[in-house]
Amino acid sequence: MVDLIFFLVLLLLGYVFGQRAEKRHFRSIIEREKQLRDILVFSERRIPDEDKLDGTLVCGSVVVSVDFFKRFVANLRNLVGGRVSAYESLLERARREAILRMKEEARRTGAKSVWNIRLETSSIYKGAQQSIGAVEVLAYGTAVKPR
Amino acid sequence: MIVTNIETVPGKAIVKHLGLVSGNTVRSKHAGRDLMAGLKNIFGGELKGYTELLTESRQEAVQRMIDQATAVGANAIVNVRFSTSSVAAGAAELYAYGTAVVVE
């Protein structure tokens, strides 16, 4: 009985704080995306007119954790299969945040565009027993500015 | 040292290729950070400690790659890629590799 109450409390805490954190994060992402809109990002490798430019590598990364509620929902979803929207929003958040951090670094170097952007996702585990569910997203590319 | 992840260095011609250079580092997290991460696992949100740790380690991997390139006499590294893999529970390997070149 105590276990059940403990579990429900954790679930509630995860739901309340997790949803609030996610909403706040999305608001801040949308806000910063507006500010950084003038920095263009391309996945194209060839840069036009590249002899008039200077390039350097820029990276941005973020580690985002799942909350108790999301994990519970995902476990339930595992039974029947299908879209796990709890994790979709988590990954979307992480990816947009990583790209934003990369853009911020590009702005610090004075660049106007970033080329050949690559995204890499990896999960972080502590171990099977007391596993920590977290995902790291790294975004990197070549920022160029006129010389 | 100029580092890019495209095949060329913008605005400079590549004179000589010197082959693959790489740098790696294996890091684990200390118990305090793991404790915080465990808590965060209930509430969700960014794990700032881990973000910092991985960023630092990645910079170290890049630095080792640059050191190796300097040792072979290169002045730029092109086509840089990163990869992350977890070796054992609690430890991650960060690896950076690219082609060392001489530009004019």
Short mmCIF file of C-alpha atoms in Angstrom, two decimals:
data_model
loop_
_atom_site.label_atom_id
_atom_site.label_comp_id
_atom_site.label_asym_id
_atom_site.label_seq_id
_atom_site.Cartn_x
_atom_site.Cartn_y
_atom_site.Cartn_z
CA MET A 1 0.00 0.00 0.00
CA VAL A 2 2.79 2.39 0.99
CA ASP A 3 4.58 1.45 -2.20
CA LEU A 4 1.53 2.26 -4.26
CA ILE A 5 1.11 5.68 -2.61
CA PHE A 6 4.83 6.40 -3.12
CA PHE A 7 4.51 5.43 -6.78
CA LEU A 8 1.45 7.62 -7.31
CA VAL A 9 3.16 10.58 -5.66
CA LEU A 10 6.17 10.16 -7.92
CA LEU A 11 3.88 9.92 -10.92
CA LEU A 12 2.06 13.10 -9.92
CA LEU A 13 5.30 14.97 -9.24
CA GLY A 14 6.66 13.85 -12.58
CA TYR A 15 3.50 14.92 -14.38
CA VAL A 16 3.19 18.36 -12.75
CA PHE A 17 6.86 19.37 -12.84
CA GLY A 18 7.65 17.60 -16.10
CA GLN A 19 4.82 19.24 -18.02
CA ARG A 20 5.62 22.62 -16.55
CA ALA A 21 9.30 22.30 -17.40
CA GLU A 22 8.45 21.21 -20.93
CA LYS A 23 6.06 24.13 -21.53
CA ARG A 24 8.59 26.60 -20.19
CA HIS A 25 11.33 25.09 -22.31
CA PHE A 26 9.25 25.26 -25.49
CA ARG A 27 8.38 28.90 -24.79
CA SER A 28 12.04 29.78 -24.36
CA ILE A 29 12.98 27.82 -27.50
CA ILE A 30 10.41 29.68 -29.62
CA GLU A 31 11.56 33.01 -28.19
CA ARG A 32 15.25 32.36 -28.90
CA GLU A 33 14.51 30.93 -32.34
CA LYS A 34 13.00 34.30 -33.22
CA GLN A 35 16.11 36.12 -32.02
CA LEU A 36 18.46 33.86 -33.95
CA ARG A 37 16.44 33.72 -37.15
CA ASP A 38 19.00 35.79 -39.07
CA ILE A 39 21.60 33.02 -38.74
CA LEU A 40 20.88 30.60 -41.56
CA VAL A 41 21.54 26.89 -41.19
CA PHE A 42 22.12 24.54 -44.15
CA SER A 43 22.79 20.84 -44.38
CA GLU A 44 24.47 21.46 -47.74
CA ARG A 45 28.19 20.69 -47.93
CA ARG A 46 29.22 22.99 -50.76
CA ILE A 47 29.36 26.65 -49.85
CA PRO A 48 28.81 29.08 -52.74
CA ASP A 49 31.50 31.77 -53.17
CA GLU A 50 33.58 30.13 -50.49
CA ASP A 51 36.82 31.91 -51.45
CA LYS A 52 35.53 35.12 -49.90
CA LEU A 53 34.75 33.47 -46.55
CA ASP A 54 36.37 32.25 -43.36
CA GLY A 55 35.08 29.09 -41.70
CA THR A 56 35.29 27.50 -38.29
CA LEU A 57 33.68 24.57 -36.47
CA VAL A 58 30.82 25.32 -34.04
CA CYS A 59 29.03 22.88 -31.71
CA GLY A 60 26.05 22.92 -29.42
CA SER A 61 24.90 20.14 -27.14
CA VAL A 62 22.29 19.45 -24.51
CA VAL A 63 21.39 16.57 -22.19
CA VAL A 64 17.68 16.26 -21.42
CA SER A 65 16.22 13.87 -18.88
CA VAL A 66 12.91 12.03 -19.06
CA ASP A 67 10.58 12.45 -16.10
CA PHE A 68 8.86 9.73 -14.11
CA PHE A 69 5.51 10.28 -15.78
CA LYS A 70 6.87 10.13 -19.32
CA ARG A 71 8.70 6.93 -18.55
CA PHE A 72 5.55 5.36 -17.14
CA VAL A 73 3.53 6.38 -20.19
CA ALA A 74 6.22 5.04 -22.51
CA ASN A 75 6.27 1.72 -20.64
CA LEU A 76 2.51 1.44 -21.02
CA ARG A 77 2.84 2.28 -24.71
CA ASN A 78 5.37 -0.52 -25.03
CA LEU A 79 2.65 -3.05 -24.33
CA VAL A 80 0.51 -2.10 -27.32
CA GLY A 81 3.04 -0.44 -29.61
CA GLY A 82 2.62 2.71 -31.70
CA ARG A 83 3.71 6.31 -31.38
CA VAL A 84 5.38 7.25 -28.12
CA SER A 85 4.50 10.94 -28.17
CA ALA A 86 5.95 11.45 -24.67
CA TYR A 87 9.42 10.79 -26.07
CA GLU A 88 8.82 12.55 -29.39
CA SER A 89 8.40 15.92 -27.69
CA LEU A 90 11.45 15.22 -25.51
CA LEU A 91 13.67 14.60 -28.53
CA GLU A 92 12.26 17.52 -30.48
CA ARG A 93 13.04 19.79 -27.54
CA ALA A 94 16.56 18.48 -27.23
CA ARG A 95 17.28 18.84 -30.93
CA ARG A 96 15.95 22.37 -31.22
CA GLU A 97 17.89 23.37 -28.12
CA ALA A 98 21.14 21.91 -29.50
CA ILE A 99 20.69 23.77 -32.79
CA LEU A 100 20.00 26.99 -30.88
CA ARG A 101 23.18 26.61 -28.83
CA MET A 102 25.16 25.99 -31.99
CA LYS A 103 23.64 29.16 -33.51
CA GLU A 104 24.53 31.11 -30.37
CA GLU A 105 28.14 30.00 -30.71
CA ALA A 106 28.06 30.94 -34.40
CA ARG A 107 26.81 34.40 -33.47
CA ARG A 108 29.64 34.81 -30.95
CA THR A 109 32.15 34.13 -33.71
CA GLY A 110 30.39 36.72 -35.87
CA ALA A 111 29.12 34.28 -38.50
CA LYS A 112 25.97 34.75 -40.55
CA SER A 113 25.40 31.16 -41.66
CA VAL A 114 26.26 27.60 -40.67
CA TRP A 115 26.89 24.88 -43.28
CA ASN A 116 26.95 21.08 -43.31
CA ILE A 117 25.10 20.73 -40.04
CA ARG A 118 25.15 17.28 -38.45
CA LEU A 119 22.99 16.09 -35.60
CA GLU A 120 23.97 13.26 -33.37
CA THR A 121 21.83 11.67 -30.68
CA SER A 122 23.01 9.32 -27.97
CA SER A 123 21.40 8.01 -24.83
CA ILE A 124 23.01 8.06 -21.43
CA TYR A 125 22.63 5.18 -19.03
CA LYS A 126 24.06 4.62 -15.63
CA GLY A 127 23.28 0.92 -15.53
CA ALA A 128 20.44 -1.52 -15.78
CA GLN A 129 19.38 -1.45 -12.15
CA GLN A 130 19.23 2.26 -11.41
CA SER A 131 19.05 3.47 -14.95
CA ILE A 132 19.11 7.17 -15.72
CA GLY A 133 17.05 7.89 -18.79
CA ALA A 134 18.58 10.84 -20.57
CA VAL A 135 19.38 11.76 -24.13
CA GLU A 136 22.22 13.86 -25.45
CA VAL A 137 21.91 15.73 -28.73
CA LEU A 138 24.93 17.30 -30.38
CA ALA A 139 24.65 19.67 -33.32
CA TYR A 140 27.75 20.79 -35.21
CA GLY A 141 28.59 22.54 -38.42
CA THR A 142 30.91 24.99 -40.13
CA ALA A 143 30.12 28.64 -39.41
CA VAL A 144 31.28 31.08 -42.07
CA LYS A 145 31.75 34.82 -42.08
CA PRO A 146 33.03 37.22 -44.72
CA ARG A 147 36.74 37.87 -44.36
CA MET B 1 44.66 25.57 -36.53
CA ILE B 2 41.54 25.83 -38.69
CA VAL B 3 38.92 23.16 -38.01
CA THR B 4 35.92 22.64 -40.31
CA ASN B 5 33.47 19.83 -40.97
CA ILE B 6 33.30 20.35 -44.74
CA GLU B 7 35.76 18.93 -47.27
CA THR B 8 37.60 22.19 -47.78
CA VAL B 9 38.81 25.19 -45.85
CA PRO B 10 36.79 28.14 -47.17
CA GLY B 11 38.96 30.56 -49.11
CA LYS B 12 42.11 28.44 -48.95
CA ALA B 13 43.44 25.77 -51.26
CA ILE B 14 44.56 22.46 -49.77
CA VAL B 15 48.21 21.84 -50.63
CA LYS B 16 48.78 18.50 -48.97
CA HIS B 17 46.84 15.73 -47.24
CA LEU B 18 48.39 14.19 -44.15
CA GLY B 19 45.83 11.50 -43.31
CA LEU B 20 43.47 10.81 -40.48
CA VAL B 21 43.91 12.36 -37.05
CA SER B 22 41.74 11.60 -34.07
CA GLY B 23 41.33 12.30 -30.39
CA ASN B 24 39.30 10.52 -27.77
CA THR B 25 38.48 10.66 -24.11
CA VAL B 26 36.54 8.39 -21.79
CA ARG B 27 34.78 10.06 -18.91
CA SER B 28 32.54 8.94 -16.14
CA LYS B 29 30.30 10.97 -13.92
CA HIS B 30 30.94 11.32 -10.22
CA ALA B 31 28.44 10.12 -7.64
CA GLY B 32 27.13 13.57 -6.72
CA ARG B 33 26.17 14.31 -10.28
CA ASP B 34 24.53 10.91 -10.58
CA LEU B 35 22.48 11.63 -7.48
CA MET B 36 21.24 14.91 -8.95
CA ALA B 37 20.52 13.18 -12.23
CA GLY B 38 18.50 10.56 -10.35
CA LEU B 39 16.38 13.31 -8.84
CA LYS B 40 15.99 15.03 -12.17
CA ASN B 41 14.77 11.73 -13.54
CA ILE B 42 11.60 12.20 -11.52
CA PHE B 43 11.02 15.85 -12.42
CA GLY B 44 12.44 15.96 -15.93
CA GLY B 45 14.39 18.84 -17.45
CA GLU B 46 17.92 19.49 -18.55
CA LEU B 47 20.80 17.76 -16.78
CA LYS B 48 23.16 20.73 -16.69
CA GLY B 49 25.95 18.79 -14.96
CA TYR B 50 25.98 16.23 -17.75
CA THR B 51 25.81 18.87 -20.47
CA GLU B 52 28.87 20.58 -19.00
CA LEU B 53 30.70 17.30 -18.54
CA LEU B 54 30.12 16.19 -22.12
CA THR B 55 30.99 19.61 -23.54
CA GLU B 56 34.26 19.68 -21.60
CA SER B 57 35.13 16.14 -22.64
CA ARG B 58 34.36 16.89 -26.27
CA GLN B 59 36.63 19.93 -26.15
CA GLU B 60 39.36 17.72 -24.75
CA ALA B 61 38.88 15.18 -27.54
CA VAL B 62 39.12 18.01 -30.10
CA GLN B 63 42.23 19.35 -28.37
CA ARG B 64 43.89 15.92 -28.58
CA MET B 65 43.00 15.73 -32.26
CA ILE B 66 44.52 19.20 -32.80
CA ASP B 67 47.69 18.17 -30.90
CA GLN B 68 48.03 15.13 -33.14
CA ALA B 69 47.55 17.26 -36.26
CA THR B 70 50.18 19.74 -35.04
CA ALA B 71 52.57 16.85 -34.47
CA VAL B 72 52.29 15.73 -38.10
CA GLY B 73 52.77 19.30 -39.31
CA ALA B 74 49.26 20.19 -40.43
CA ASN B 75 47.74 23.65 -40.14
CA ALA B 76 44.09 22.69 -40.66
CA ILE B 77 41.71 19.78 -40.07
CA VAL B 78 38.82 19.20 -42.47
CA ASN B 79 35.83 16.86 -42.46
CA VAL B 80 35.65 16.59 -38.69
CA ARG B 81 33.10 14.15 -37.23
CA PHE B 82 32.09 13.42 -33.67
CA SER B 83 30.90 10.19 -32.19
CA THR B 84 29.73 9.21 -28.73
CA SER B 85 29.44 5.72 -27.37
CA SER B 86 28.85 4.34 -23.92
CA VAL B 87 31.59 1.86 -23.09
CA ALA B 88 30.29 0.60 -19.76
CA ALA B 89 27.60 1.67 -17.34
CA GLY B 90 28.35 5.21 -16.24
CA ALA B 91 31.14 5.93 -18.70
CA ALA B 92 31.02 7.45 -22.15
CA GLU B 93 33.64 7.72 -24.86
CA LEU B 94 33.78 10.88 -26.92
CA TYR B 95 35.66 10.65 -30.15
CA ALA B 96 36.57 13.31 -32.70
CA TYR B 97 38.25 12.56 -36.02
CA GLY B 98 39.12 14.36 -39.21
CA THR B 99 41.62 14.73 -42.03
CA ALA B 100 44.77 16.72 -41.32
CA VAL B 101 45.77 18.95 -44.23
CA VAL B 102 48.20 21.71 -45.09
CA VAL B 103 46.58 24.80 -46.57
CA GLU B 104 48.40 27.64 -48.22
#
